[in-house]
CSV table of C-alpha atoms in Angstrom, one decimal:
chain,number,residue,atom,x,y,z
A,122,UNK,CA,15.5,-45.2,10.9
A,123,UNK,CA,17.5,-46.6,8.0
A,124,UNK,CA,18.2,-49.8,9.9
A,125,UNK,CA,14.5,-50.7,10.3
A,126,UNK,CA,13.3,-53.8,8.4
A,127,UNK,CA,12.0,-52.8,4.9
A,128,UNK,CA,8.7,-54.5,5.7
A,129,UNK,CA,7.9,-51.6,8.1
A,130,UNK,CA,8.2,-49.2,5.2
A,131,UNK,CA,6.0,-51.3,2.9
A,132,UNK,CA,3.4,-51.6,5.7
A,133,UNK,CA,3.6,-47.8,6.2
A,134,UNK,CA,3.3,-47.1,2.5
A,135,UNK,CA,0.2,-49.2,2.2
A,136,UNK,CA,-1.2,-47.4,5.2
A,137,UNK,CA,-0.7,-44.1,3.3
A,138,UNK,CA,-2.6,-45.5,0.3
A,139,UNK,CA,-5.3,-46.9,2.5
A,140,UNK,CA,-5.7,-43.6,4.5
A,141,UNK,CA,-5.8,-41.6,1.2
A,142,UNK,CA,-8.8,-43.6,0.1
A,143,UNK,CA,-10.6,-44.5,3.4
A,144,UNK,CA,-10.3,-41.5,5.7
A,145,UNK,CA,-12.9,-39.5,3.9
A,146,UNK,CA,-15.5,-42.3,4.4
A,147,UNK,CA,-15.2,-41.9,8.2
A,148,UNK,CA,-15.2,-38.1,8.1
A,149,UNK,CA,-18.1,-37.6,5.7
A,150,UNK,CA,-20.3,-40.6,6.7
A,151,UNK,CA,-21.9,-38.8,9.6
A,152,UNK,CA,-22.9,-36.0,7.1
A,153,UNK,CA,-24.3,-38.5,4.7
A,154,UNK,CA,-26.4,-40.0,7.5
A,155,UNK,CA,-27.7,-36.7,8.8
A,156,UNK,CA,-28.1,-34.6,5.6
A,157,UNK,CA,-28.8,-37.2,2.9
A,158,UNK,CA,-30.7,-39.8,4.9
A,159,UNK,CA,-32.1,-37.4,7.5
A,160,UNK,CA,-31.0,-39.6,10.4
A,161,UNK,CA,-30.9,-37.8,13.8
A,162,UNK,CA,-27.8,-36.9,15.7
A,163,UNK,CA,-28.6,-39.5,18.4
A,164,UNK,CA,-29.2,-42.3,15.9
A,165,UNK,CA,-26.1,-41.4,14.0
A,166,UNK,CA,-24.1,-41.6,17.2
A,167,UNK,CA,-25.7,-44.9,18.0
A,168,UNK,CA,-24.8,-46.3,14.5
A,169,UNK,CA,-21.2,-45.1,14.8
A,170,UNK,CA,-21.0,-46.4,18.4
A,171,UNK,CA,-22.2,-49.9,17.5
A,172,UNK,CA,-19.6,-49.9,14.7
A,173,UNK,CA,-16.9,-49.3,17.3
A,174,UNK,CA,-18.2,-52.2,19.5
A,175,UNK,CA,-18.3,-54.5,16.5
A,176,UNK,CA,-14.7,-53.5,15.5
A,177,UNK,CA,-13.3,-54.1,18.9
A,178,UNK,CA,-14.9,-57.5,19.5
A,179,UNK,CA,-13.6,-58.6,16.1
A,180,UNK,CA,-10.2,-57.2,16.9
A,181,UNK,CA,-10.1,-59.1,20.1
A,182,UNK,CA,-10.5,-62.5,18.4
A,183,UNK,CA,-8.4,-61.5,15.4
A,184,UNK,CA,-5.6,-60.6,17.8
A,185,UNK,CA,-5.7,-64.1,19.3
A,186,UNK,CA,-5.9,-65.7,15.8
A,187,UNK,CA,-3.0,-63.8,14.4
A,188,UNK,CA,-0.9,-65.1,17.4
A,189,UNK,CA,-1.9,-68.6,16.5
A,190,UNK,CA,-1.7,-68.7,12.7
A,191,UNK,CA,0.6,-65.8,11.7
A,192,UNK,CA,0.0,-62.4,10.1
A,193,UNK,CA,0.1,-62.7,6.3
A,194,UNK,CA,-3.4,-64.2,5.8
A,195,UNK,CA,-4.8,-61.2,7.6
A,196,UNK,CA,-2.7,-58.8,5.6
A,197,UNK,CA,-3.4,-60.2,2.2
A,198,UNK,CA,-6.6,-62.2,2.0
A,199,UNK,CA,-8.9,-60.6,4.5
A,200,UNK,CA,-9.0,-57.1,2.9
A,201,UNK,CA,-10.3,-58.4,-0.5
A,202,UNK,CA,-14.0,-58.3,0.5
A,203,UNK,CA,-13.4,-54.8,1.9
A,204,UNK,CA,-12.7,-53.4,-1.5
A,205,UNK,CA,-15.9,-55.0,-2.9
A,206,UNK,CA,-17.9,-53.6,0.1
A,207,UNK,CA,-16.7,-50.1,-0.5
A,208,UNK,CA,-17.8,-50.3,-4.2
A,209,UNK,CA,-21.2,-51.6,-3.0
A,210,UNK,CA,-21.5,-48.5,-0.8
A,211,UNK,CA,-20.7,-46.4,-3.8
A,212,UNK,CA,-23.8,-47.8,-5.6
A,213,UNK,CA,-25.9,-47.6,-2.5
A,214,UNK,CA,-25.4,-43.8,-2.1
A,215,UNK,CA,-25.5,-43.2,-5.9
A,216,UNK,CA,-28.9,-44.8,-6.2
A,217,UNK,CA,-30.1,-43.6,-2.8
A,218,UNK,CA,-30.8,-47.2,-1.7
A,219,UNK,CA,-32.2,-47.6,1.9
A,220,UNK,CA,-30.1,-46.3,4.8
A,221,UNK,CA,-30.3,-49.7,6.4
A,222,UNK,CA,-28.3,-51.2,3.5
A,223,UNK,CA,-25.7,-48.5,3.8
A,224,UNK,CA,-25.4,-49.1,7.5
A,225,UNK,CA,-25.0,-52.9,7.0
A,226,UNK,CA,-22.3,-52.5,4.4
A,227,UNK,CA,-20.5,-50.0,6.7
A,228,UNK,CA,-20.6,-52.6,9.5
A,229,UNK,CA,-19.2,-55.3,7.2
A,230,UNK,CA,-16.3,-53.0,6.2
A,231,UNK,CA,-15.7,-52.4,9.9
A,232,UNK,CA,-15.5,-56.2,10.5
A,233,UNK,CA,-13.0,-56.7,7.6
A,234,UNK,CA,-10.8,-53.8,8.8
A,235,UNK,CA,-10.9,-55.0,12.4
A,236,UNK,CA,-9.7,-58.5,11.3
A,237,UNK,CA,-6.6,-56.9,9.7
A,238,UNK,CA,-5.6,-54.3,12.2
A,239,UNK,CA,-4.0,-56.4,15.0
A,240,UNK,CA,-1.9,-58.2,12.4
A,241,UNK,CA,-0.6,-54.9,11.1
A,242,UNK,CA,0.3,-53.7,14.6
A,243,UNK,CA,1.8,-57.1,15.6
A,244,UNK,CA,3.8,-57.3,12.4
A,245,UNK,CA,5.7,-54.1,13.4
A,246,UNK,CA,6.6,-55.6,16.7
A,247,UNK,CA,7.7,-58.8,15.0
A,248,UNK,CA,10.3,-57.1,12.8
A,249,UNK,CA,11.6,-54.5,15.2
A,250,UNK,CA,13.7,-54.8,18.3
A,251,UNK,CA,12.4,-53.3,21.6
A,252,UNK,CA,14.7,-50.3,21.0
A,253,UNK,CA,13.4,-49.8,17.4
A,254,UNK,CA,9.7,-50.3,18.2
A,255,UNK,CA,8.8,-46.7,18.8
A,256,UNK,CA,10.7,-45.8,15.5
A,257,UNK,CA,8.7,-48.5,13.7
A,258,UNK,CA,5.3,-47.3,14.9
A,259,UNK,CA,6.4,-43.7,14.2
A,260,UNK,CA,7.1,-44.6,10.6
A,261,UNK,CA,3.7,-46.2,10.3
A,262,UNK,CA,2.0,-43.3,11.9
A,263,UNK,CA,3.7,-40.6,9.7
A,264,UNK,CA,2.9,-42.4,6.5
A,265,UNK,CA,-0.7,-43.1,7.5
A,266,UNK,CA,-1.2,-39.5,8.4
A,267,UNK,CA,0.3,-38.4,5.1
A,268,UNK,CA,-2.6,-40.3,3.6
A,269,UNK,CA,-4.9,-38.7,6.2
A,270,UNK,CA,-3.8,-35.3,4.9
A,271,UNK,CA,-4.5,-36.2,1.3
A,272,UNK,CA,-7.8,-38.1,2.0
A,273,UNK,CA,-10.0,-35.3,3.2
A,274,UNK,CA,-9.0,-33.0,0.3
A,275,UNK,CA,-9.7,-35.8,-2.2
A,276,UNK,CA,-13.0,-36.5,-0.4
A,277,UNK,CA,-14.1,-32.8,-0.4
A,278,UNK,CA,-13.3,-32.5,-4.2
A,279,UNK,CA,-15.1,-35.8,-5.0
A,280,UNK,CA,-18.1,-34.7,-2.8
A,281,UNK,CA,-18.7,-31.8,-5.2
A,282,UNK,CA,-19.7,-34.4,-7.8
A,283,UNK,CA,-21.4,-36.7,-5.2
A,284,UNK,CA,-20.6,-38.3,-1.8
A,285,UNK,CA,-20.7,-41.7,-3.5
A,286,UNK,CA,-17.3,-41.2,-5.2
A,287,UNK,CA,-15.7,-41.2,-1.8
A,288,UNK,CA,-16.5,-44.9,-1.4
A,289,UNK,CA,-15.3,-45.7,-4.9
A,290,UNK,CA,-11.9,-44.2,-4.1
A,291,UNK,CA,-11.8,-46.3,-0.9
A,292,UNK,CA,-12.4,-49.5,-2.9
A,293,UNK,CA,-9.7,-48.7,-5.4
A,294,UNK,CA,-7.2,-47.9,-2.8
A,295,UNK,CA,-7.9,-51.1,-1.0
A,296,UNK,CA,-7.0,-53.2,-4.0
A,297,UNK,CA,-3.8,-51.3,-4.5
A,298,UNK,CA,-2.9,-51.9,-0.9
A,299,UNK,CA,-3.5,-55.7,-1.3
A,300,UNK,CA,-1.2,-55.9,-4.4
A,301,UNK,CA,1.7,-54.1,-2.7
A,302,UNK,CA,1.5,-56.3,0.5
A,303,UNK,CA,1.2,-59.5,-1.5
A,304,UNK,CA,4.5,-58.9,-3.4
A,305,UNK,CA,6.5,-57.2,-0.7
A,306,UNK,CA,5.6,-58.4,2.8
A,307,UNK,CA,6.4,-62.0,3.6
A,308,UNK,CA,5.2,-63.7,6.8
A,309,UNK,CA,6.6,-62.0,10.0
A,310,UNK,CA,5.6,-64.5,12.6
A,311,UNK,CA,5.7,-68.3,12.6
A,312,UNK,CA,4.2,-69.6,15.9
A,313,UNK,CA,5.9,-72.8,17.1
A,314,UNK,CA,4.1,-75.4,19.2
A,315,UNK,CA,5.9,-74.1,22.3
A,316,UNK,CA,4.4,-70.7,21.6
A,317,UNK,CA,0.9,-71.9,20.8
A,318,UNK,CA,-1.5,-69.7,22.7
A,319,UNK,CA,-3.8,-71.5,25.2
A,320,UNK,CA,-6.9,-70.3,27.1
A,321,UNK,CA,-4.7,-70.2,30.2
A,322,UNK,CA,-2.3,-67.8,28.5
A,323,UNK,CA,-5.3,-65.5,27.6
A,324,UNK,CA,-6.5,-65.5,31.2
A,325,UNK,CA,-3.1,-64.4,32.4
A,326,UNK,CA,-3.5,-61.2,30.4
A,327,UNK,CA,-6.5,-60.3,32.6
A,328,UNK,CA,-4.3,-60.8,35.7
A,329,UNK,CA,-1.7,-58.4,34.4
A,330,UNK,CA,-2.4,-55.5,36.9
A,331,UNK,CA,-0.6,-52.7,35.0
A,332,UNK,CA,-2.2,-53.8,31.7
A,333,UNK,CA,-5.7,-53.7,33.3
A,334,UNK,CA,-5.1,-50.2,34.8
A,335,UNK,CA,-3.7,-48.9,31.5
A,336,UNK,CA,-6.7,-50.3,29.7
A,337,UNK,CA,-9.2,-48.7,32.2
A,338,UNK,CA,-7.6,-45.3,31.7
A,339,UNK,CA,-7.7,-46.0,27.9
A,340,UNK,CA,-11.5,-46.4,28.1
A,341,UNK,CA,-11.8,-42.9,29.6
A,342,UNK,CA,-9.4,-41.5,27.1
A,343,UNK,CA,-11.4,-43.1,24.2
A,344,UNK,CA,-14.6,-41.4,25.4
A,345,UNK,CA,-12.9,-38.0,25.5
A,346,UNK,CA,-11.0,-38.2,22.2
A,347,UNK,CA,-14.0,-39.5,20.4
A,348,UNK,CA,-15.3,-36.0,20.5
A,349,UNK,CA,-12.6,-34.9,18.0
A,350,UNK,CA,-14.3,-37.1,15.4
A,351,UNK,CA,-18.0,-37.1,14.6
A,352,UNK,CA,-18.8,-34.5,17.3
A,353,UNK,CA,-16.3,-32.0,15.9
A,354,UNK,CA,-17.5,-32.7,12.3
A,355,UNK,CA,-21.1,-32.1,13.0
A,356,UNK,CA,-20.4,-29.2,15.3
A,357,UNK,CA,-18.4,-27.4,12.6
A,358,UNK,CA,-20.8,-28.2,9.8
A,359,UNK,CA,-24.2,-27.9,11.5
A,360,UNK,CA,-23.6,-25.5,14.4
A,361,UNK,CA,-21.0,-23.2,12.9
A,362,UNK,CA,-22.1,-23.7,9.3
A,363,UNK,CA,-18.6,-24.3,7.9
A,364,UNK,CA,-18.5,-25.5,4.3
A,365,UNK,CA,-17.4,-29.1,3.5
A,366,UNK,CA,-14.2,-27.8,2.0
A,367,UNK,CA,-13.3,-26.2,5.3
A,368,UNK,CA,-13.9,-29.5,7.1
A,369,UNK,CA,-11.4,-31.0,4.6
A,370,UNK,CA,-8.9,-28.2,5.5
A,371,UNK,CA,-9.3,-29.0,9.2
A,372,UNK,CA,-8.7,-32.7,8.9
A,373,UNK,CA,-6.0,-32.3,6.3
A,374,UNK,CA,-4.1,-30.0,8.7
A,375,UNK,CA,-4.1,-32.9,11.2
A,376,UNK,CA,-2.4,-35.1,8.6
A,377,UNK,CA,0.0,-32.5,7.5
A,378,UNK,CA,1.1,-31.6,11.0
A,379,UNK,CA,1.5,-35.3,11.9
A,380,UNK,CA,3.9,-35.7,9.0
A,381,UNK,CA,5.7,-32.5,9.8
A,382,UNK,CA,5.9,-32.8,13.6
A,383,UNK,CA,5.9,-36.6,14.4
A,384,UNK,CA,9.6,-37.1,13.7
A,385,UNK,CA,10.7,-34.1,15.9
A,386,UNK,CA,8.3,-35.4,18.6
A,387,UNK,CA,9.7,-38.9,18.2
A,388,UNK,CA,13.3,-37.6,18.7
A,389,UNK,CA,12.1,-36.0,22.0
A,390,UNK,CA,10.5,-39.2,23.1
A,391,UNK,CA,13.4,-41.4,22.0
A,392,UNK,CA,15.7,-39.6,24.4
A,393,UNK,CA,13.8,-41.1,27.3
A,394,UNK,CA,12.2,-44.6,27.5
A,395,UNK,CA,9.1,-43.1,29.2
A,396,UNK,CA,6.1,-43.5,26.9
A,397,UNK,CA,3.5,-43.3,29.6
A,398,UNK,CA,4.7,-39.9,30.7
A,399,UNK,CA,4.6,-38.7,27.2
A,400,UNK,CA,1.0,-39.8,27.0
A,401,UNK,CA,0.3,-37.6,29.9
A,402,UNK,CA,1.9,-34.6,28.1
A,403,UNK,CA,-0.1,-35.4,25.0
A,404,UNK,CA,-3.4,-35.3,26.9
A,405,UNK,CA,-2.5,-31.8,28.2
A,406,UNK,CA,-2.3,-30.7,24.6
A,407,UNK,CA,-5.7,-32.2,23.9
A,408,UNK,CA,-7.1,-30.3,26.9
A,409,UNK,CA,-5.8,-27.0,25.4
A,410,UNK,CA,-7.2,-27.9,22.0
A,411,UNK,CA,-10.7,-28.5,23.4
A,412,UNK,CA,-10.5,-25.3,25.4
A,413,UNK,CA,-9.9,-23.4,22.1
A,414,UNK,CA,-13.2,-24.9,20.7
A,415,UNK,CA,-15.1,-23.2,23.5
A,416,UNK,CA,-14.4,-19.9,21.7
A,417,UNK,CA,-14.7,-21.1,18.1
A,418,UNK,CA,-16.4,-18.6,15.8
A,419,UNK,CA,-14.7,-19.3,12.4
A,420,UNK,CA,-12.3,-21.7,10.7
A,421,UNK,CA,-9.3,-20.0,12.4
A,422,UNK,CA,-10.3,-21.3,15.8
A,423,UNK,CA,-10.9,-24.8,14.4
A,424,UNK,CA,-7.5,-24.8,12.7
A,425,UNK,CA,-5.8,-23.6,15.9
A,426,UNK,CA,-7.6,-26.3,17.9
A,427,UNK,CA,-6.8,-29.0,15.5
A,428,UNK,CA,-3.1,-27.9,15.4
A,429,UNK,CA,-2.8,-28.1,19.2
A,430,UNK,CA,-4.7,-31.5,19.4
A,431,UNK,CA,-2.4,-32.9,16.7
A,432,UNK,CA,0.6,-32.2,18.8
A,433,UNK,CA,-1.1,-34.1,21.6
A,434,UNK,CA,-1.9,-36.9,19.1
A,435,UNK,CA,1.8,-37.1,18.2
A,436,UNK,CA,2.7,-37.8,21.8
A,437,UNK,CA,-0.2,-40.2,22.5
A,438,UNK,CA,-0.8,-42.3,19.3
A,439,UNK,CA,2.7,-43.9,18.8
A,440,UNK,CA,3.0,-44.8,22.4
A,441,UNK,CA,-0.1,-47.0,22.6
A,442,UNK,CA,1.3,-50.0,20.7
A,443,UNK,CA,4.8,-49.4,22.0
A,444,UNK,CA,3.6,-49.8,25.6
A,445,UNK,CA,1.3,-52.7,24.9
A,446,UNK,CA,3.8,-54.7,22.9
A,447,UNK,CA,6.5,-53.9,25.4
A,448,UNK,CA,4.7,-55.4,28.4
A,449,UNK,CA,3.1,-58.3,26.5
A,450,UNK,CA,4.8,-61.8,26.4
A,451,UNK,CA,6.3,-62.7,23.0
A,452,UNK,CA,3.5,-65.0,22.0
A,453,UNK,CA,0.7,-62.7,23.1
A,454,UNK,CA,1.4,-59.3,21.4
A,455,UNK,CA,-1.7,-59.6,19.1
A,456,UNK,CA,-3.8,-60.9,22.0
A,457,UNK,CA,-2.9,-57.9,24.2
A,458,UNK,CA,-3.6,-55.5,21.4
A,459,UNK,CA,-7.0,-57.2,20.8
A,460,UNK,CA,-7.9,-57.1,24.5
A,461,UNK,CA,-7.0,-53.4,24.8
A,462,UNK,CA,-9.0,-52.5,21.7
A,463,UNK,CA,-12.0,-54.5,22.9
A,464,UNK,CA,-12.2,-52.7,26.2
A,465,UNK,CA,-11.5,-49.2,25.0
A,466,UNK,CA,-14.3,-49.7,22.5
A,467,UNK,CA,-16.7,-49.2,25.4
A,468,UNK,CA,-15.3,-45.7,25.8
A,469,UNK,CA,-15.5,-45.0,22.1
A,470,UNK,CA,-19.0,-46.3,21.9
A,471,UNK,CA,-20.3,-44.2,24.8
A,472,UNK,CA,-18.2,-41.3,23.4
A,473,UNK,CA,-20.0,-41.5,20.1
A,474,UNK,CA,-23.5,-41.9,21.5
A,475,UNK,CA,-23.4,-39.8,24.6
A,476,UNK,CA,-21.1,-37.2,23.0
A,477,UNK,CA,-23.5,-36.5,20.1
A,478,UNK,CA,-26.4,-36.5,22.6
A,479,UNK,CA,-24.7,-34.0,24.8
A,480,UNK,CA,-23.7,-31.8,21.9
A,481,UNK,CA,-27.4,-31.6,20.8
A,482,UNK,CA,-28.4,-31.1,24.5
A,483,UNK,CA,-26.0,-28.2,24.9
A,484,UNK,CA,-27.0,-26.8,21.5
A,485,UNK,CA,-27.2,-23.3,22.9
A,486,UNK,CA,-24.3,-23.7,25.3
A,487,UNK,CA,-21.7,-25.5,23.2
A,488,UNK,CA,-18.9,-23.9,25.2
A,489,UNK,CA,-19.9,-25.8,28.2
A,490,UNK,CA,-19.8,-29.1,26.2
A,491,UNK,CA,-16.2,-28.5,25.1
A,492,UNK,CA,-15.2,-27.4,28.7
A,493,UNK,CA,-16.5,-30.8,30.0
A,494,UNK,CA,-14.5,-32.6,27.3
A,495,UNK,CA,-11.4,-30.6,28.1
A,496,UNK,CA,-11.6,-31.4,31.8
A,497,UNK,CA,-11.9,-35.0,30.9
A,498,UNK,CA,-8.7,-34.8,28.9
A,499,UNK,CA,-6.9,-33.2,31.8
A,500,UNK,CA,-8.1,-35.9,34.2
A,501,UNK,CA,-6.8,-38.6,31.8
A,502,UNK,CA,-3.4,-36.9,31.6
A,503,UNK,CA,-3.2,-36.9,35.4
A,504,UNK,CA,-4.0,-40.6,35.6
A,505,UNK,CA,-1.2,-41.4,33.1
A,506,UNK,CA,1.2,-39.4,35.2
A,507,UNK,CA,0.2,-41.4,38.3
A,508,UNK,CA,0.9,-44.8,36.7
A,509,UNK,CA,4.2,-43.8,35.0
A,510,UNK,CA,6.3,-45.0,37.9
A,511,UNK,CA,4.6,-48.5,37.8
A,512,UNK,CA,5.5,-48.8,34.1
A,513,UNK,CA,9.1,-47.8,34.6
A,514,UNK,CA,9.5,-50.4,37.5
A,515,UNK,CA,7.9,-53.0,35.2
A,516,UNK,CA,10.3,-52.4,32.4
A,517,UNK,CA,13.3,-52.4,34.8
A,518,UNK,CA,12.2,-55.7,36.3
A,519,UNK,CA,11.8,-57.2,32.8
A,520,UNK,CA,15.2,-56.0,31.8
A,521,UNK,CA,16.8,-57.6,34.8
A,522,UNK,CA,15.1,-60.9,34.1
A,523,UNK,CA,16.3,-61.0,30.5
A,524,UNK,CA,19.9,-60.2,31.6
A,525,UNK,CA,19.7,-63.1,34.1
A,526,UNK,CA,18.3,-65.5,31.5
A,527,UNK,CA,21.2,-64.6,29.1
A,528,UNK,CA,23.8,-65.0,31.8
A,529,UNK,CA,22.3,-68.4,32.8
A,530,UNK,CA,22.3,-69.5,29.2
A,531,UNK,CA,26.0,-69.0,28.9
């Protein structure tokens, strides 16, 4: 990994700082809604689901814009309001201002974060070769999850003094991130007139058969994996009565294991250019993790489940952007990322709303709820296995075209 452009490391380091400050806001926000503002499970799921839809719509247009005007403006200028919004959320919770205000501020932070995300992902593709791409995304993921390991512990400690301090930490970390990016990450993409994205180019993405199939499977996957977020948090805290500090342990274990295991998993994946197959393997681990939750009685079961699912995450997460940026044309990487995120948001939205509804519906039969989610994970794994051959043929065909173009140029 020492040959990777240093900007990858700066982007990764700022993801560590960001995650250390922001992860707790996503973990503990459902608890704030339910136990401080007395909002029901269903309404909480609806609020979180709408946030996902907003995020993905914004990411869709942000992906197109970053392919038109470059990345740096989204990395440096866009996050500034986010820091101010988190500080506003701090005061909102501190003074118990109306829940509607907190929700609106939350949605604005989602919009700002969504504007930035495609630029970060596309920047990695800009500064890495195809052979380095999985390495680049692995670096980002490991450092981000180092922050994700630190964040829940910091959040749990701060929550002892008041949930509002979680948002103050998020605001401070955002401004630190901006300063580091400003001084260390120059522009990674300069679109020329010949590369300028047109409406016709965007329409071509919707005619990319493999990309559409991959996206449809991603929608189902997003529904299933959404249950490892708010549903797991509320299940552990409300149904199994685990203390908040235990929740921090569970989510910190996720971050610690990613940091520990991601590079060994990367070495396994790097031996074979077969990211779709590895996604299939990852979903089998998710299946096993959800099965463990069927028998959960104390924190031990939750830790085992999270450990197994984290291994699955190590196979699934880095391959998403690797696959998308590998099949996307050079001038449409951000666009493809935006389109993919837009459509999987429907899976995440329904996962947040329907998932929390089903959890409350199966209140006395939670094992059945987790069994349904586990079987959904297994089905997604089978679908990825089925399309693996199509991806390999696509990559081989693209490689032959590039060889032919280089030969013709000589």
